[in-house]
mmCIF file of C-alpha atoms and ligand atoms in Angstrom:
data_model
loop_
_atom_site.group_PDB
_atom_site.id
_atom_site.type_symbol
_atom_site.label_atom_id
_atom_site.label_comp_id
_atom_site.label_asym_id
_atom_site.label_seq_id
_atom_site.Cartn_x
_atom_site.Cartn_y
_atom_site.Cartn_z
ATOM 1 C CA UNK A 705 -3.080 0.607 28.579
ATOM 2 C CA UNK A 706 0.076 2.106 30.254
ATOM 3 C CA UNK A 707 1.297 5.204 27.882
ATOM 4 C CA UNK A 708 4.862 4.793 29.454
ATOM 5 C CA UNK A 709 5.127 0.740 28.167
ATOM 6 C CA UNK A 710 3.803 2.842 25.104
ATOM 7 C CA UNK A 711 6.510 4.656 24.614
ATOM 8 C CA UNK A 712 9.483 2.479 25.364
ATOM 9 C CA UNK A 713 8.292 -0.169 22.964
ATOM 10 C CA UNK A 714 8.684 0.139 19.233
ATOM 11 C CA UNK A 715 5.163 -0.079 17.244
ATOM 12 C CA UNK A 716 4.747 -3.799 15.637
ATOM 13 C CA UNK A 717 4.164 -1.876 12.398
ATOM 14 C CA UNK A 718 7.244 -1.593 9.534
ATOM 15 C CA UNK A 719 7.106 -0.044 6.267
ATOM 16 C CA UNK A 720 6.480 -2.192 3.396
ATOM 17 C CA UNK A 721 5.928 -0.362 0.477
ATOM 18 C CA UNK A 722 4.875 2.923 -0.530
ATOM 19 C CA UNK A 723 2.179 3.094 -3.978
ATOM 20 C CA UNK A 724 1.888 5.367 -6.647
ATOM 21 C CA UNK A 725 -0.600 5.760 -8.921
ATOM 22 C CA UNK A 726 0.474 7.077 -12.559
ATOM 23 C CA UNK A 727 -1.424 7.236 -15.959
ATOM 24 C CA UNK A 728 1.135 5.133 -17.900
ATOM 25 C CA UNK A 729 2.910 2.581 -16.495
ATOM 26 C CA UNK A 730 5.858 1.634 -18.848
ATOM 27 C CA UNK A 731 6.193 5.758 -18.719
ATOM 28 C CA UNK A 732 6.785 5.322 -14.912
ATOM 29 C CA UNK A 733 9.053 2.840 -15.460
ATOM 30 C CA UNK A 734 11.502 4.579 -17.813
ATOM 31 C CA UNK A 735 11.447 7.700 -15.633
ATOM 32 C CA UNK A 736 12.206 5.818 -12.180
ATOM 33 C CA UNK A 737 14.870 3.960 -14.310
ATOM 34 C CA UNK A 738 16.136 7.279 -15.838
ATOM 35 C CA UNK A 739 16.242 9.384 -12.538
ATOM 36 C CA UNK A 740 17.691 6.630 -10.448
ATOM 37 C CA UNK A 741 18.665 3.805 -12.421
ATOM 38 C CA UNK A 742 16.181 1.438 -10.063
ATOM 39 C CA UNK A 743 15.859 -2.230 -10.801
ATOM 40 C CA UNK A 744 11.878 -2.272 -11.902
ATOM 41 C CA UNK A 745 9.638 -5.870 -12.501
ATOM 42 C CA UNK A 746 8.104 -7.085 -15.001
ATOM 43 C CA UNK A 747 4.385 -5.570 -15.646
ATOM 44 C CA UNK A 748 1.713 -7.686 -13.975
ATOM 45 C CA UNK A 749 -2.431 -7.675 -14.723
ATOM 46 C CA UNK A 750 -4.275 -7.724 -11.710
ATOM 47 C CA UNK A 751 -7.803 -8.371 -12.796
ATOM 48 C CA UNK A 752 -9.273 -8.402 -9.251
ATOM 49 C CA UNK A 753 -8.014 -5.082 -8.564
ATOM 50 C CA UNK A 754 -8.565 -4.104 -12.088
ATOM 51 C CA UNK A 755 -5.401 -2.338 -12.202
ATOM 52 C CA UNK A 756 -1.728 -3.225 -13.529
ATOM 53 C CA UNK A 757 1.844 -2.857 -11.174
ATOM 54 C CA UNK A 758 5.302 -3.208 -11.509
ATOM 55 C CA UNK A 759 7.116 -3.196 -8.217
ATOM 56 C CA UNK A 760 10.176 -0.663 -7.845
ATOM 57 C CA UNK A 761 13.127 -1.842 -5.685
ATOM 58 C CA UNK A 762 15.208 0.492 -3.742
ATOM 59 C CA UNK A 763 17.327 -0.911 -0.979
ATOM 60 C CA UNK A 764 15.203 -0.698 1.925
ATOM 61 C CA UNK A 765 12.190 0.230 0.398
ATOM 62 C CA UNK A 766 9.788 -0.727 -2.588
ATOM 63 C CA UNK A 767 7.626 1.705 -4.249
ATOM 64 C CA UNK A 768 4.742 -0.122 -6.265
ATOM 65 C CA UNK A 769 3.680 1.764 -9.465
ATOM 66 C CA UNK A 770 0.029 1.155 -10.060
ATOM 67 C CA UNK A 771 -2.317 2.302 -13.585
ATOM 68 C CA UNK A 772 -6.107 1.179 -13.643
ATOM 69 C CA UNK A 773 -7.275 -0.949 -16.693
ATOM 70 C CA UNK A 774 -10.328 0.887 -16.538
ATOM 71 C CA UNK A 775 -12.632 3.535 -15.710
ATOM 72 C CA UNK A 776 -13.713 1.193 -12.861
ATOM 73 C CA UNK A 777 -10.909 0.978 -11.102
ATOM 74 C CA UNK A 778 -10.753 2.453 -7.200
ATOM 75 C CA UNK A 779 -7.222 3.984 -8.802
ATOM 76 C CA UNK A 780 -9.387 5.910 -11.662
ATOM 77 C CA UNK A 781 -11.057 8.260 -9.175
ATOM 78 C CA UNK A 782 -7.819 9.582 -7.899
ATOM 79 C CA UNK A 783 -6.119 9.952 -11.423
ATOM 80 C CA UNK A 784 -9.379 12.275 -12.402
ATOM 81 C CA UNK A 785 -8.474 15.012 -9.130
ATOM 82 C CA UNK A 786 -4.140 13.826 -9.694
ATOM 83 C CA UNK A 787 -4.201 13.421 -13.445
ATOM 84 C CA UNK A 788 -0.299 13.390 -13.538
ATOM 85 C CA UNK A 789 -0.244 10.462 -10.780
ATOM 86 C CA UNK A 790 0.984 11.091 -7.384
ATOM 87 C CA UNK A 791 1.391 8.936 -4.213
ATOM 88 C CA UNK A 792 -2.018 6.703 -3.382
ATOM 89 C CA UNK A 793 -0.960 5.179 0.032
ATOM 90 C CA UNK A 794 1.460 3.614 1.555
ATOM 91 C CA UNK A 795 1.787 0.503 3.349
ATOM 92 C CA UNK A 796 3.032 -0.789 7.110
ATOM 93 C CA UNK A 797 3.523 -5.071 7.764
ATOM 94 C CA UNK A 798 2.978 -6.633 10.983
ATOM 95 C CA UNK A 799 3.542 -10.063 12.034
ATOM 96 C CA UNK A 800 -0.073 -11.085 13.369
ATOM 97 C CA UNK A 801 -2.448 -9.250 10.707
ATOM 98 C CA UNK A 802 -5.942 -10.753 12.445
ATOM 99 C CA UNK A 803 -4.666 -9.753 15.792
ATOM 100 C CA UNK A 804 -3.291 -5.479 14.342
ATOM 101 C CA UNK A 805 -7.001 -6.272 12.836
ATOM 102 C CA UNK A 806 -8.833 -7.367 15.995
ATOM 103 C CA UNK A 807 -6.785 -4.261 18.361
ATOM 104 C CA UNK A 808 -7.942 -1.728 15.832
ATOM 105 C CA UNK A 809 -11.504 -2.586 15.005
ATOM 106 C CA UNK A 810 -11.541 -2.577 19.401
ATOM 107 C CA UNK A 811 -10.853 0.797 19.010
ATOM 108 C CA UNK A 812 -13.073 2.140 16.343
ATOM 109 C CA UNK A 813 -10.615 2.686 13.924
ATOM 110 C CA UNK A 814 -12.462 3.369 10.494
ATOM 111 C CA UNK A 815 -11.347 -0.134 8.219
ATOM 112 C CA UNK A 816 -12.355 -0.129 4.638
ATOM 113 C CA UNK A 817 -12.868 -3.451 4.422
ATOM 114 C CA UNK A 818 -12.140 -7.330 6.430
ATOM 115 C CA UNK A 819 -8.843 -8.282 5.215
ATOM 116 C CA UNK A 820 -8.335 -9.899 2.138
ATOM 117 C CA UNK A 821 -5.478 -11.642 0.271
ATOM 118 C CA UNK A 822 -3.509 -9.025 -2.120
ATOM 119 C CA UNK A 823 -1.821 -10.406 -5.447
ATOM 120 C CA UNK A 824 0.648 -11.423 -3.502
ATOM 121 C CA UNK A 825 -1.434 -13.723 -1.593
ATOM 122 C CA UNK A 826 -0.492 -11.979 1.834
ATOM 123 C CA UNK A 827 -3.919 -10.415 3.768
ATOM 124 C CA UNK A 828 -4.113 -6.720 3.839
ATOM 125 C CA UNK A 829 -7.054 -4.189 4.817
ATOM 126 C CA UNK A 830 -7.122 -0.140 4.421
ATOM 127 C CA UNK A 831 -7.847 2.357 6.942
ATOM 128 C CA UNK A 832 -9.644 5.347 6.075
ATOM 129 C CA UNK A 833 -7.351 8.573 5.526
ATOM 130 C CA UNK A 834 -9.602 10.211 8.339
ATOM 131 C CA UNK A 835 -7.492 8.443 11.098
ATOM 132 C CA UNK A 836 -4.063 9.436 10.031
ATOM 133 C CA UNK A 837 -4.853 13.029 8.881
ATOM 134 C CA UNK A 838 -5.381 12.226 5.179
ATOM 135 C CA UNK A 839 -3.155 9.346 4.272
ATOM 136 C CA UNK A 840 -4.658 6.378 3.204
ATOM 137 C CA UNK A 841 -2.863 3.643 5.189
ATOM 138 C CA UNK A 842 -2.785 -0.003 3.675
ATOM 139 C CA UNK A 843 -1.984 -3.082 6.325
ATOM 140 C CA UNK A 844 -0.370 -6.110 5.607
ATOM 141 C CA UNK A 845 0.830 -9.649 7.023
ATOM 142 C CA UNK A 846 4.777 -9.620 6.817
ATOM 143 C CA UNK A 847 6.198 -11.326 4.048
ATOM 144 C CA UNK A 848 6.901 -14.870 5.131
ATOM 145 C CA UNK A 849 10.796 -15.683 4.728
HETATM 146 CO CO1 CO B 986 -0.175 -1.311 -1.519
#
């Protein structure tokens, strides 16, 4: 590949939402409504993931507040080292999620896992926090309009 096309273009990533994992989710909610006065959703169960969310909108960005429903949950281990909560990943959306899929996994980028719908019902995948110095990176299809 050609590092100068590189740099003209803009990457086919955008931010979609950042996470954050807390102990108590209703707590969350009062305190994001308290500090900012954000517009928060209703609580939803996702069994799958073993973990309820409620989705905080800001204007050009959503945070999603996430508490495990159990000991089991992949957001469990981080509570035990952040017991407080903290910020679990975030997330960037491109258009053509088997193709960002097919260009990375060419490149030996470290995927968690083969994409998979979210609650939403839009694919995602992880890649591990060694690529990106530490931050656990989530990737997902746009959101259809
Ligand atoms: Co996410």
């Amino acid at each position: 590949m050609n590092n100068n096309e590189n740099e003209l273009s803009h990457s086919n990533f955008s931010v979609d939402h950042i996470a954050h994992a807390v102990p108590d989710i209703e707590e969350a909610i009062n305190q994001y409504k308290r500090v900012f006065g954000a517009r928060v959703s209703d609580i939803k169960t996702i069994e799958k993931q073993d973990i309820k969310i409620a989705i905080v909108s800001f204007a050009n960005l959503n945070i999603e507040l996430m508490e495990p429903l159990s000991d089991k949950s992949p957001i469990a281990n981080y509570l035990q080292k952040n017991p407080k909560g903290g910020l679990h990943h975030y997330c960037l959306s491109v258009g053509d999620l088997k193709q960002a899929y097919g260009d990375q996994k060419e490149k030996k980028i470290n995927i968690l896992s083969e994409p998979t719908a979210g609650y939403h019902g839009r694919n995602l995948y992880f890649i591990h926090p060694s690529e990106v110095c530490g931050a656990l990176i989530e990737v997902e299809e746009h959101e259809k309009e």
